[in-house]
PDB file of C-alpha atoms and ligand atoms in Angstrom:
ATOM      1  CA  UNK A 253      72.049 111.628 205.493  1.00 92.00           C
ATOM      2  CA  UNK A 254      71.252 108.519 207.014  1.00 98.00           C
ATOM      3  CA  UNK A 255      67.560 107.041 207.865  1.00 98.00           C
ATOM      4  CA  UNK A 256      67.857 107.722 211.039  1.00 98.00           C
ATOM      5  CA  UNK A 257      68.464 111.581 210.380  1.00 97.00           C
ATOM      6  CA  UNK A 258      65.536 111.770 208.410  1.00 98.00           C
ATOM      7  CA  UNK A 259      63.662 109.716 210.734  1.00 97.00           C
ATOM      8  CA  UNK A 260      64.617 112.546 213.346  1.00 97.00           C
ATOM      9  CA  UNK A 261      63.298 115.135 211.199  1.00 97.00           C
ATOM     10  CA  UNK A 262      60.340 113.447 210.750  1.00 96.00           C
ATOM     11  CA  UNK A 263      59.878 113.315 214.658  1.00 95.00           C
ATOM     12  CA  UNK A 264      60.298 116.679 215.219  1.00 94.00           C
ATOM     13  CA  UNK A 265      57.622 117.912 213.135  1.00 96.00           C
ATOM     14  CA  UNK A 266      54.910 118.694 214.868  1.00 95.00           C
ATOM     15  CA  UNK A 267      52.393 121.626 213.964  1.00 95.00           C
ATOM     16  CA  UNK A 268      53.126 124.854 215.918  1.00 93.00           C
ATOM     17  CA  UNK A 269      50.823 127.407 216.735  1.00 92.00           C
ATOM     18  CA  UNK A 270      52.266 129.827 218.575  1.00 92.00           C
ATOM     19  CA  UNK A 271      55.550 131.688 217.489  1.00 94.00           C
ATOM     20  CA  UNK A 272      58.258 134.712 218.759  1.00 95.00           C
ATOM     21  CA  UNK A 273      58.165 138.139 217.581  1.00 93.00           C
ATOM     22  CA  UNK A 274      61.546 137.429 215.911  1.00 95.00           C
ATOM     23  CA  UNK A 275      60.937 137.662 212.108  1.00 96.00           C
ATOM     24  CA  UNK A 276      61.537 135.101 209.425  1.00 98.00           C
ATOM     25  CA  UNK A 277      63.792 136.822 206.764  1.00 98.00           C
ATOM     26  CA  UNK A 278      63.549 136.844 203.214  1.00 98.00           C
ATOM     27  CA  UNK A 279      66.692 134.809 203.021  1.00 98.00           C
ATOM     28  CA  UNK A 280      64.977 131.592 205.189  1.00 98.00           C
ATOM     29  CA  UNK A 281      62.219 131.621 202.672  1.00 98.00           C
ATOM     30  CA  UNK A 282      64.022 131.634 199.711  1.00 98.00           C
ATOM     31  CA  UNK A 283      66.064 128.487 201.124  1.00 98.00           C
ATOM     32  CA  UNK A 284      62.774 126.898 201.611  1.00 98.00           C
ATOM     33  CA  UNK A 285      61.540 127.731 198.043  1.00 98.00           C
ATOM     34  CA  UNK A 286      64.372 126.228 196.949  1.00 98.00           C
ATOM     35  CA  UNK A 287      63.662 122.881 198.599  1.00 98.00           C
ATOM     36  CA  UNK A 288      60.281 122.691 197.665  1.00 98.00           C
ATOM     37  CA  UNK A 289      61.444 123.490 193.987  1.00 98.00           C
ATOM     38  CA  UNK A 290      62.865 119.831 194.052  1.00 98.00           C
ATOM     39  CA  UNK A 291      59.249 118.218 194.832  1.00 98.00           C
ATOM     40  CA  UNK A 292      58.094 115.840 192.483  1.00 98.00           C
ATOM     41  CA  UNK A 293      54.847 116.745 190.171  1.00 97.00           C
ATOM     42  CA  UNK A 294      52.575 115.489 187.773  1.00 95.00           C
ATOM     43  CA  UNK A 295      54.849 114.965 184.623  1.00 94.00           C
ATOM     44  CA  UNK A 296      57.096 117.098 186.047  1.00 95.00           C
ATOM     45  CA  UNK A 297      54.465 119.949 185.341  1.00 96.00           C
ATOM     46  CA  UNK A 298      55.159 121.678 188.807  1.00 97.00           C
ATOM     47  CA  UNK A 299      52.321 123.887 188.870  1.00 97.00           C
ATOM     48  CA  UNK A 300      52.589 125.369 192.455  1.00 98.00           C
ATOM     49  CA  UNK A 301      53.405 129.145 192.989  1.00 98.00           C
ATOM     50  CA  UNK A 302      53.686 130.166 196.655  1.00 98.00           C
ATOM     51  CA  UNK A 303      52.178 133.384 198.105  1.00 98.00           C
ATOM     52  CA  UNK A 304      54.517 134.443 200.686  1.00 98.00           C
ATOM     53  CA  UNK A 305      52.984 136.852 203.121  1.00 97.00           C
ATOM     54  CA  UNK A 306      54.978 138.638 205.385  1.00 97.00           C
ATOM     55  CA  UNK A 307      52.386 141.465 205.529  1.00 96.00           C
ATOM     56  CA  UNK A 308      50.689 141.684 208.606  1.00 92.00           C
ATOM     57  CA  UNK A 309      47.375 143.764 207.204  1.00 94.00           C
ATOM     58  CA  UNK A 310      47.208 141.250 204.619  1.00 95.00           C
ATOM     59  CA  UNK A 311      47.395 138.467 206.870  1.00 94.00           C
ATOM     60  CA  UNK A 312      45.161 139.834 209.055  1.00 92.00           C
ATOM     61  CA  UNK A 313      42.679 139.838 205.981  1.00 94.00           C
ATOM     62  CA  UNK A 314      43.175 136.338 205.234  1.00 94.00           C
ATOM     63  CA  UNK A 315      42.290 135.349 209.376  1.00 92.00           C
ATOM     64  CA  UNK A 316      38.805 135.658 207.688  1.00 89.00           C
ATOM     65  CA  UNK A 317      39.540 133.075 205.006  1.00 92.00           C
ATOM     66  CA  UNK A 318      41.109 130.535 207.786  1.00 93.00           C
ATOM     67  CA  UNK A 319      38.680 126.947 207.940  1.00 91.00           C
ATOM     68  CA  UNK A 320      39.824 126.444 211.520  1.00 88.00           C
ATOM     69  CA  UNK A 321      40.818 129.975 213.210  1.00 76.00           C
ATOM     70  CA  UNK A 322      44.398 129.758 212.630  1.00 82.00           C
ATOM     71  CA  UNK A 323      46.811 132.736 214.266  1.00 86.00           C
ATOM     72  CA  UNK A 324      48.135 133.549 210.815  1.00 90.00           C
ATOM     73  CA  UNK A 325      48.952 137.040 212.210  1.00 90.00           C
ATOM     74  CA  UNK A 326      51.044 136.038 214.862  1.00 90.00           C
ATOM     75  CA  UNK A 327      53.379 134.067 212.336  1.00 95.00           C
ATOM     76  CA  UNK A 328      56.927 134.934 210.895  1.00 96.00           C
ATOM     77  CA  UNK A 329      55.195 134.274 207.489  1.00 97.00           C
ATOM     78  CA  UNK A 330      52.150 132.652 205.739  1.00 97.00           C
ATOM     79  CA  UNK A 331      53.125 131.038 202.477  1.00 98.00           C
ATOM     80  CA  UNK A 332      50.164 130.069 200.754  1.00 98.00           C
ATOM     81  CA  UNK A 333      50.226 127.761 197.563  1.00 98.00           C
ATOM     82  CA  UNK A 334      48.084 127.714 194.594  1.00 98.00           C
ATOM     83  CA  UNK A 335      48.113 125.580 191.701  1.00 97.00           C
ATOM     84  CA  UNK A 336      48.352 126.975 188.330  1.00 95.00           C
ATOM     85  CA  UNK A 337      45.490 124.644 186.085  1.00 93.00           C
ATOM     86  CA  UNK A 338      46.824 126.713 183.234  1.00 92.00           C
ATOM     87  CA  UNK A 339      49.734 124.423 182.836  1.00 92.00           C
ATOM     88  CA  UNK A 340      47.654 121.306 182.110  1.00 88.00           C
ATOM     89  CA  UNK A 341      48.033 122.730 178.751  1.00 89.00           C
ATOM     90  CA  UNK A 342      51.798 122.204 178.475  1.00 86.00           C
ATOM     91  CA  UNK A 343      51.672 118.715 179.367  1.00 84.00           C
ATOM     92  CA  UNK A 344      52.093 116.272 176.303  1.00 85.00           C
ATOM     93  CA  UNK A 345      50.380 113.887 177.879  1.00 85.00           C
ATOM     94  CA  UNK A 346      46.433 113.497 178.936  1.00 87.00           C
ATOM     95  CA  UNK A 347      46.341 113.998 182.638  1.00 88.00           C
ATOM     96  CA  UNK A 348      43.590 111.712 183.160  1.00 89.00           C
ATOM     97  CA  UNK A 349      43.268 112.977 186.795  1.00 92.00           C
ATOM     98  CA  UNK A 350      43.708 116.700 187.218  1.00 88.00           C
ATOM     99  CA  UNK A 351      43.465 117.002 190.633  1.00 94.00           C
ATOM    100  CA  UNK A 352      46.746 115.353 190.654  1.00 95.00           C
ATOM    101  CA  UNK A 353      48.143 119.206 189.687  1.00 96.00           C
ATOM    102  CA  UNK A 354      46.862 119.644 193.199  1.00 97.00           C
ATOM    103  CA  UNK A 355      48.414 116.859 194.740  1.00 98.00           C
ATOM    104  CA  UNK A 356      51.666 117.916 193.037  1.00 98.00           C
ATOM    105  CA  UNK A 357      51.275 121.202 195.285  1.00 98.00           C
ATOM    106  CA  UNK A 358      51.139 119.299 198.586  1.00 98.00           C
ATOM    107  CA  UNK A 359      54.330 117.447 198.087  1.00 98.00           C
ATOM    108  CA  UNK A 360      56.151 120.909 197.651  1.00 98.00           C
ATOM    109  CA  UNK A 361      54.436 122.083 201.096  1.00 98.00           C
ATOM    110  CA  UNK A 362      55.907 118.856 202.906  1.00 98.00           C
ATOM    111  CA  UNK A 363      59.320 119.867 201.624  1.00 98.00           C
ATOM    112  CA  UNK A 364      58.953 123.262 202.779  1.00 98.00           C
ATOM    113  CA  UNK A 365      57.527 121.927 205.993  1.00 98.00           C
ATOM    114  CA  UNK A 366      60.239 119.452 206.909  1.00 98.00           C
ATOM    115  CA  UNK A 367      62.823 122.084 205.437  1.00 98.00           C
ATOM    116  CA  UNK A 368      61.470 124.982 208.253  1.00 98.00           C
ATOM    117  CA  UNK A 369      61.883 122.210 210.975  1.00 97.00           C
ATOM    118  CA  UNK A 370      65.370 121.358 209.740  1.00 98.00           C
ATOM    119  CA  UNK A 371      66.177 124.901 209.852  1.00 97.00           C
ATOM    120  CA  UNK A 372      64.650 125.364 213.514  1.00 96.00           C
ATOM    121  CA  UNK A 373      61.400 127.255 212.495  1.00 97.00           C
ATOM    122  CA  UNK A 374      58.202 124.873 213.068  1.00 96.00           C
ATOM    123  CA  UNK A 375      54.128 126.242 211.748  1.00 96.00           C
ATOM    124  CA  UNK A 376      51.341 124.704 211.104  1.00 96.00           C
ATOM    125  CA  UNK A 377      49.363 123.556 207.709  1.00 97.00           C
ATOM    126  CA  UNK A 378      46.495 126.218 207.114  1.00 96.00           C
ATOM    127  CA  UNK A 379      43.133 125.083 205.871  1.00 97.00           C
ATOM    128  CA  UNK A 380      41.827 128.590 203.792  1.00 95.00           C
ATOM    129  CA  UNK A 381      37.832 128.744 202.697  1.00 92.00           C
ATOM    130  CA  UNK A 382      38.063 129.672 198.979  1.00 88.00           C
ATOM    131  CA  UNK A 383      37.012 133.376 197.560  1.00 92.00           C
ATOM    132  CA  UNK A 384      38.853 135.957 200.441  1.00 93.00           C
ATOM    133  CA  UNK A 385      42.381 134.797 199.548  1.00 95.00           C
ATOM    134  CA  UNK A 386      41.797 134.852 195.724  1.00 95.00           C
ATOM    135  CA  UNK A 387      40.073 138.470 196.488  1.00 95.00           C
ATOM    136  CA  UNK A 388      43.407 139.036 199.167  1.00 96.00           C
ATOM    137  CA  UNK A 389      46.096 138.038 196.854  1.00 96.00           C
ATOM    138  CA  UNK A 390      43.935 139.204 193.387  1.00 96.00           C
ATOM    139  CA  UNK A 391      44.149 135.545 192.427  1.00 95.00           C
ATOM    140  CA  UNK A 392      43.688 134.742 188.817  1.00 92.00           C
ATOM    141  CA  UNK A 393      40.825 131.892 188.505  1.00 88.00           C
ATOM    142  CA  UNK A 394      42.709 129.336 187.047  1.00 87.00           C
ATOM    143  CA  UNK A 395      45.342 129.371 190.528  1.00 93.00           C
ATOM    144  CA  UNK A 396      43.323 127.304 192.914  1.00 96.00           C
ATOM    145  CA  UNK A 397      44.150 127.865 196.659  1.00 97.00           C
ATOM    146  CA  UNK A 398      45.477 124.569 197.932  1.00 97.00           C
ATOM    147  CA  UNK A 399      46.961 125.778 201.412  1.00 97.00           C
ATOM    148  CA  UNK A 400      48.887 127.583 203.425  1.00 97.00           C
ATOM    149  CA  UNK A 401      51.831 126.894 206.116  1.00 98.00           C
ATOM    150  CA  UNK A 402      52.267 129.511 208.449  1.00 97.00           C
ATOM    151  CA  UNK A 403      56.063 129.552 209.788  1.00 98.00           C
ATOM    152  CA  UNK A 404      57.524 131.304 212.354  1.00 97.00           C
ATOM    153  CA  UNK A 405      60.093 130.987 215.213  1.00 96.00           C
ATOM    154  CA  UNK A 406      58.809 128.748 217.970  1.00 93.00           C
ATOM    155  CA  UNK A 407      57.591 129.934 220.990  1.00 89.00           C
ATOM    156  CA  UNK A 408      59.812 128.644 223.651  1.00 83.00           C
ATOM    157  CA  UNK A 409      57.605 126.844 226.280  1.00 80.00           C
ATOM    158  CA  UNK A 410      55.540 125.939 223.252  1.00 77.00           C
ATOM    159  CA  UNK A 411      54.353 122.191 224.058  1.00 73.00           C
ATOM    160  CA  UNK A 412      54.660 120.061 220.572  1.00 72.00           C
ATOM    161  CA  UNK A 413      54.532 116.195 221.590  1.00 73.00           C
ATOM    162  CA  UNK A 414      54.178 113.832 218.746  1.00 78.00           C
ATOM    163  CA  UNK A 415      50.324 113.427 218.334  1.00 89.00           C
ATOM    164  CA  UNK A 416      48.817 109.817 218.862  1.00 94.00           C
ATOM    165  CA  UNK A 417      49.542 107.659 215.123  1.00 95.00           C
ATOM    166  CA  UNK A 418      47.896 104.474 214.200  1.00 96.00           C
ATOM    167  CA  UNK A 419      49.654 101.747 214.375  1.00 97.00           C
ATOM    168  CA  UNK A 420      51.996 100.827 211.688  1.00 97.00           C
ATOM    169  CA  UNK A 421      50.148  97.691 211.735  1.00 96.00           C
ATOM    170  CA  UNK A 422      46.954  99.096 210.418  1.00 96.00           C
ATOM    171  CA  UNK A 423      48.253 100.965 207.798  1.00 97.00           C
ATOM    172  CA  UNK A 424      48.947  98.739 205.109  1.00 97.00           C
ATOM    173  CA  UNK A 425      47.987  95.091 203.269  1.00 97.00           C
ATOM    174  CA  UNK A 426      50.580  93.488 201.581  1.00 97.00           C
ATOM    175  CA  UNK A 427      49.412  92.038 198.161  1.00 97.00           C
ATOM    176  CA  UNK A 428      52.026  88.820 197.988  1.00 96.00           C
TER     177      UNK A 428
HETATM  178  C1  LIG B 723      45.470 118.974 204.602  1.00 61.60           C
HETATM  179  C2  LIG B 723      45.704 119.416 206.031  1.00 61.60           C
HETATM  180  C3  LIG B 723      44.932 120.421 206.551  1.00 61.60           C
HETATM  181  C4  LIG B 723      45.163 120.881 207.849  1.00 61.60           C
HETATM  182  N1  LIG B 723      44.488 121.967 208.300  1.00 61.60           N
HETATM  183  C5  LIG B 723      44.825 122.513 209.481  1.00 61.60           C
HETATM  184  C6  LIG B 723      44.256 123.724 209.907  1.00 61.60           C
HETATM  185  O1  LIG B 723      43.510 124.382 209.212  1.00 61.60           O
HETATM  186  N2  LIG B 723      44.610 124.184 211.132  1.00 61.60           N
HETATM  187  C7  LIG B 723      45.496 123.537 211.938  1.00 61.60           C
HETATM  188  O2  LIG B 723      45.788 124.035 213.012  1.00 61.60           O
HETATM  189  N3  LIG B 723      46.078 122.399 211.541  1.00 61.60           N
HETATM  190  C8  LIG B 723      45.769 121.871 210.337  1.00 61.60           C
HETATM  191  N4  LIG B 723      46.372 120.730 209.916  1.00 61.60           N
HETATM  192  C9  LIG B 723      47.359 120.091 210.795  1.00 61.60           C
HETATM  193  C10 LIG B 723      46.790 118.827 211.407  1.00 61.60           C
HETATM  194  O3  LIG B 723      45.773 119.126 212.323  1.00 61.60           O
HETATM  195  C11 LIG B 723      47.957 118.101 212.103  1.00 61.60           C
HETATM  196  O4  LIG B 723      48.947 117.829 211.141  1.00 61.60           O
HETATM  197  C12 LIG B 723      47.507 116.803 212.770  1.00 61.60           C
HETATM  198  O5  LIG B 723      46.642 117.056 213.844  1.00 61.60           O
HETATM  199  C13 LIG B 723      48.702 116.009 213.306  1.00 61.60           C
HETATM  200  O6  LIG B 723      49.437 116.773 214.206  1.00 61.60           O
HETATM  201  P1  LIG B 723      50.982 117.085 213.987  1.00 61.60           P
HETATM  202  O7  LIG B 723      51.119 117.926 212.722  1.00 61.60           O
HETATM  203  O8  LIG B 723      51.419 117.869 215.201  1.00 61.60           O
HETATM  204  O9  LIG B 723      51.716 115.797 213.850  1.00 61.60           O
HETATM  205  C14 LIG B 723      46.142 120.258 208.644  1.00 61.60           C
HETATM  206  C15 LIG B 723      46.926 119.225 208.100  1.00 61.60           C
HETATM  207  C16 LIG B 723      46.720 118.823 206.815  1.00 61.60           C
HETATM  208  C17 LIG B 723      47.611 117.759 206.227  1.00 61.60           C
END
């Protein structure tokens, strides 16, 4: 793959809201799993487990636990991620900042997320309000709910323009 392939990728991903009927199979998620299996993580501690959920009742439930009114219900799939604070414990190392276990989650969600666009699916990152998912999914308390991505085939007319960036000048200092 060269830069420019990636750099394609990268342009294509936009977040997508509205979605066919046709479903997203077992078999695309898995693929996707895979991917974000490869993420890098704290010490390698790769806490994330994903919550993938195809059913509609239940994601009609979690509508409820959406920050910003998202049409989970109208997606292929919603695959939520939590982070499993349990693990700190394996790690022979002090992790002096344990919200990187959370961070850690996020890079597997960008996999996933550039993976679904590579594949020709597109979604949309889901902001969830803590307490109805964990009540939803009967969530353990040490698996904090970092996020969903709600996938699905895109709707064709569906508008999805690159949204307005900074420039690349403002982004960065260079300490020479
Ligand atoms: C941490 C995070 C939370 C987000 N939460 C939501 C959300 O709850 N609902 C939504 O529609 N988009 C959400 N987004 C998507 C952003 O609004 C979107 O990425 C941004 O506007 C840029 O647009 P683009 O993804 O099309 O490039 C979120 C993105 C991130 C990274």
């Amino acid at each position: 793959m060269t830069y420019a392939d990636f750099q394609s990728l990268c342009e294509q991903r936009h977040s997508i809201h509205s979605f066919e009927n046709t479903p997203v199979t077992k078999e695309e998620v898995l693929s996707l799993l895979a991917l974000a299996r490869l993420a890098p993580s704290v010490d390698n501690l790769q806490p994330w487990h994903f919550h993938v959920v195809f059913n509609r009742d239940m994601r009609k439930q979690l509508m409820d636990a959406c920050c910003y009114g998202n049409f989970v219900e109208g997606a292929g799939v919603l695959i939520i991620v939590t982070a499993d604070l349990a693990v700190e414990k394996e790690s022979k190392k002090t992790l002096w900042n344990p919200k990187e276990l959370e961070y850690s989650c996020i890079t597997a969600m960008e996999h996933i997320w550039l993976g679904a666009v590579a594949s020709g699916l597109g979604g949309s990152w889901v902001s969830l309000h803590h307490g109805k998912p964990h009540e939803v999914l009967d969530l353990p308390h040490e698996e904090v709910v970092i996020g969903g991505l709600m996938l699905g085939h895109v709707k064709i007319g569906e508008k999805s323009a690159q949204k307005e960036r900074r420039s690349l000048e403002k982004l960065y200092t260079f300490h020479e």
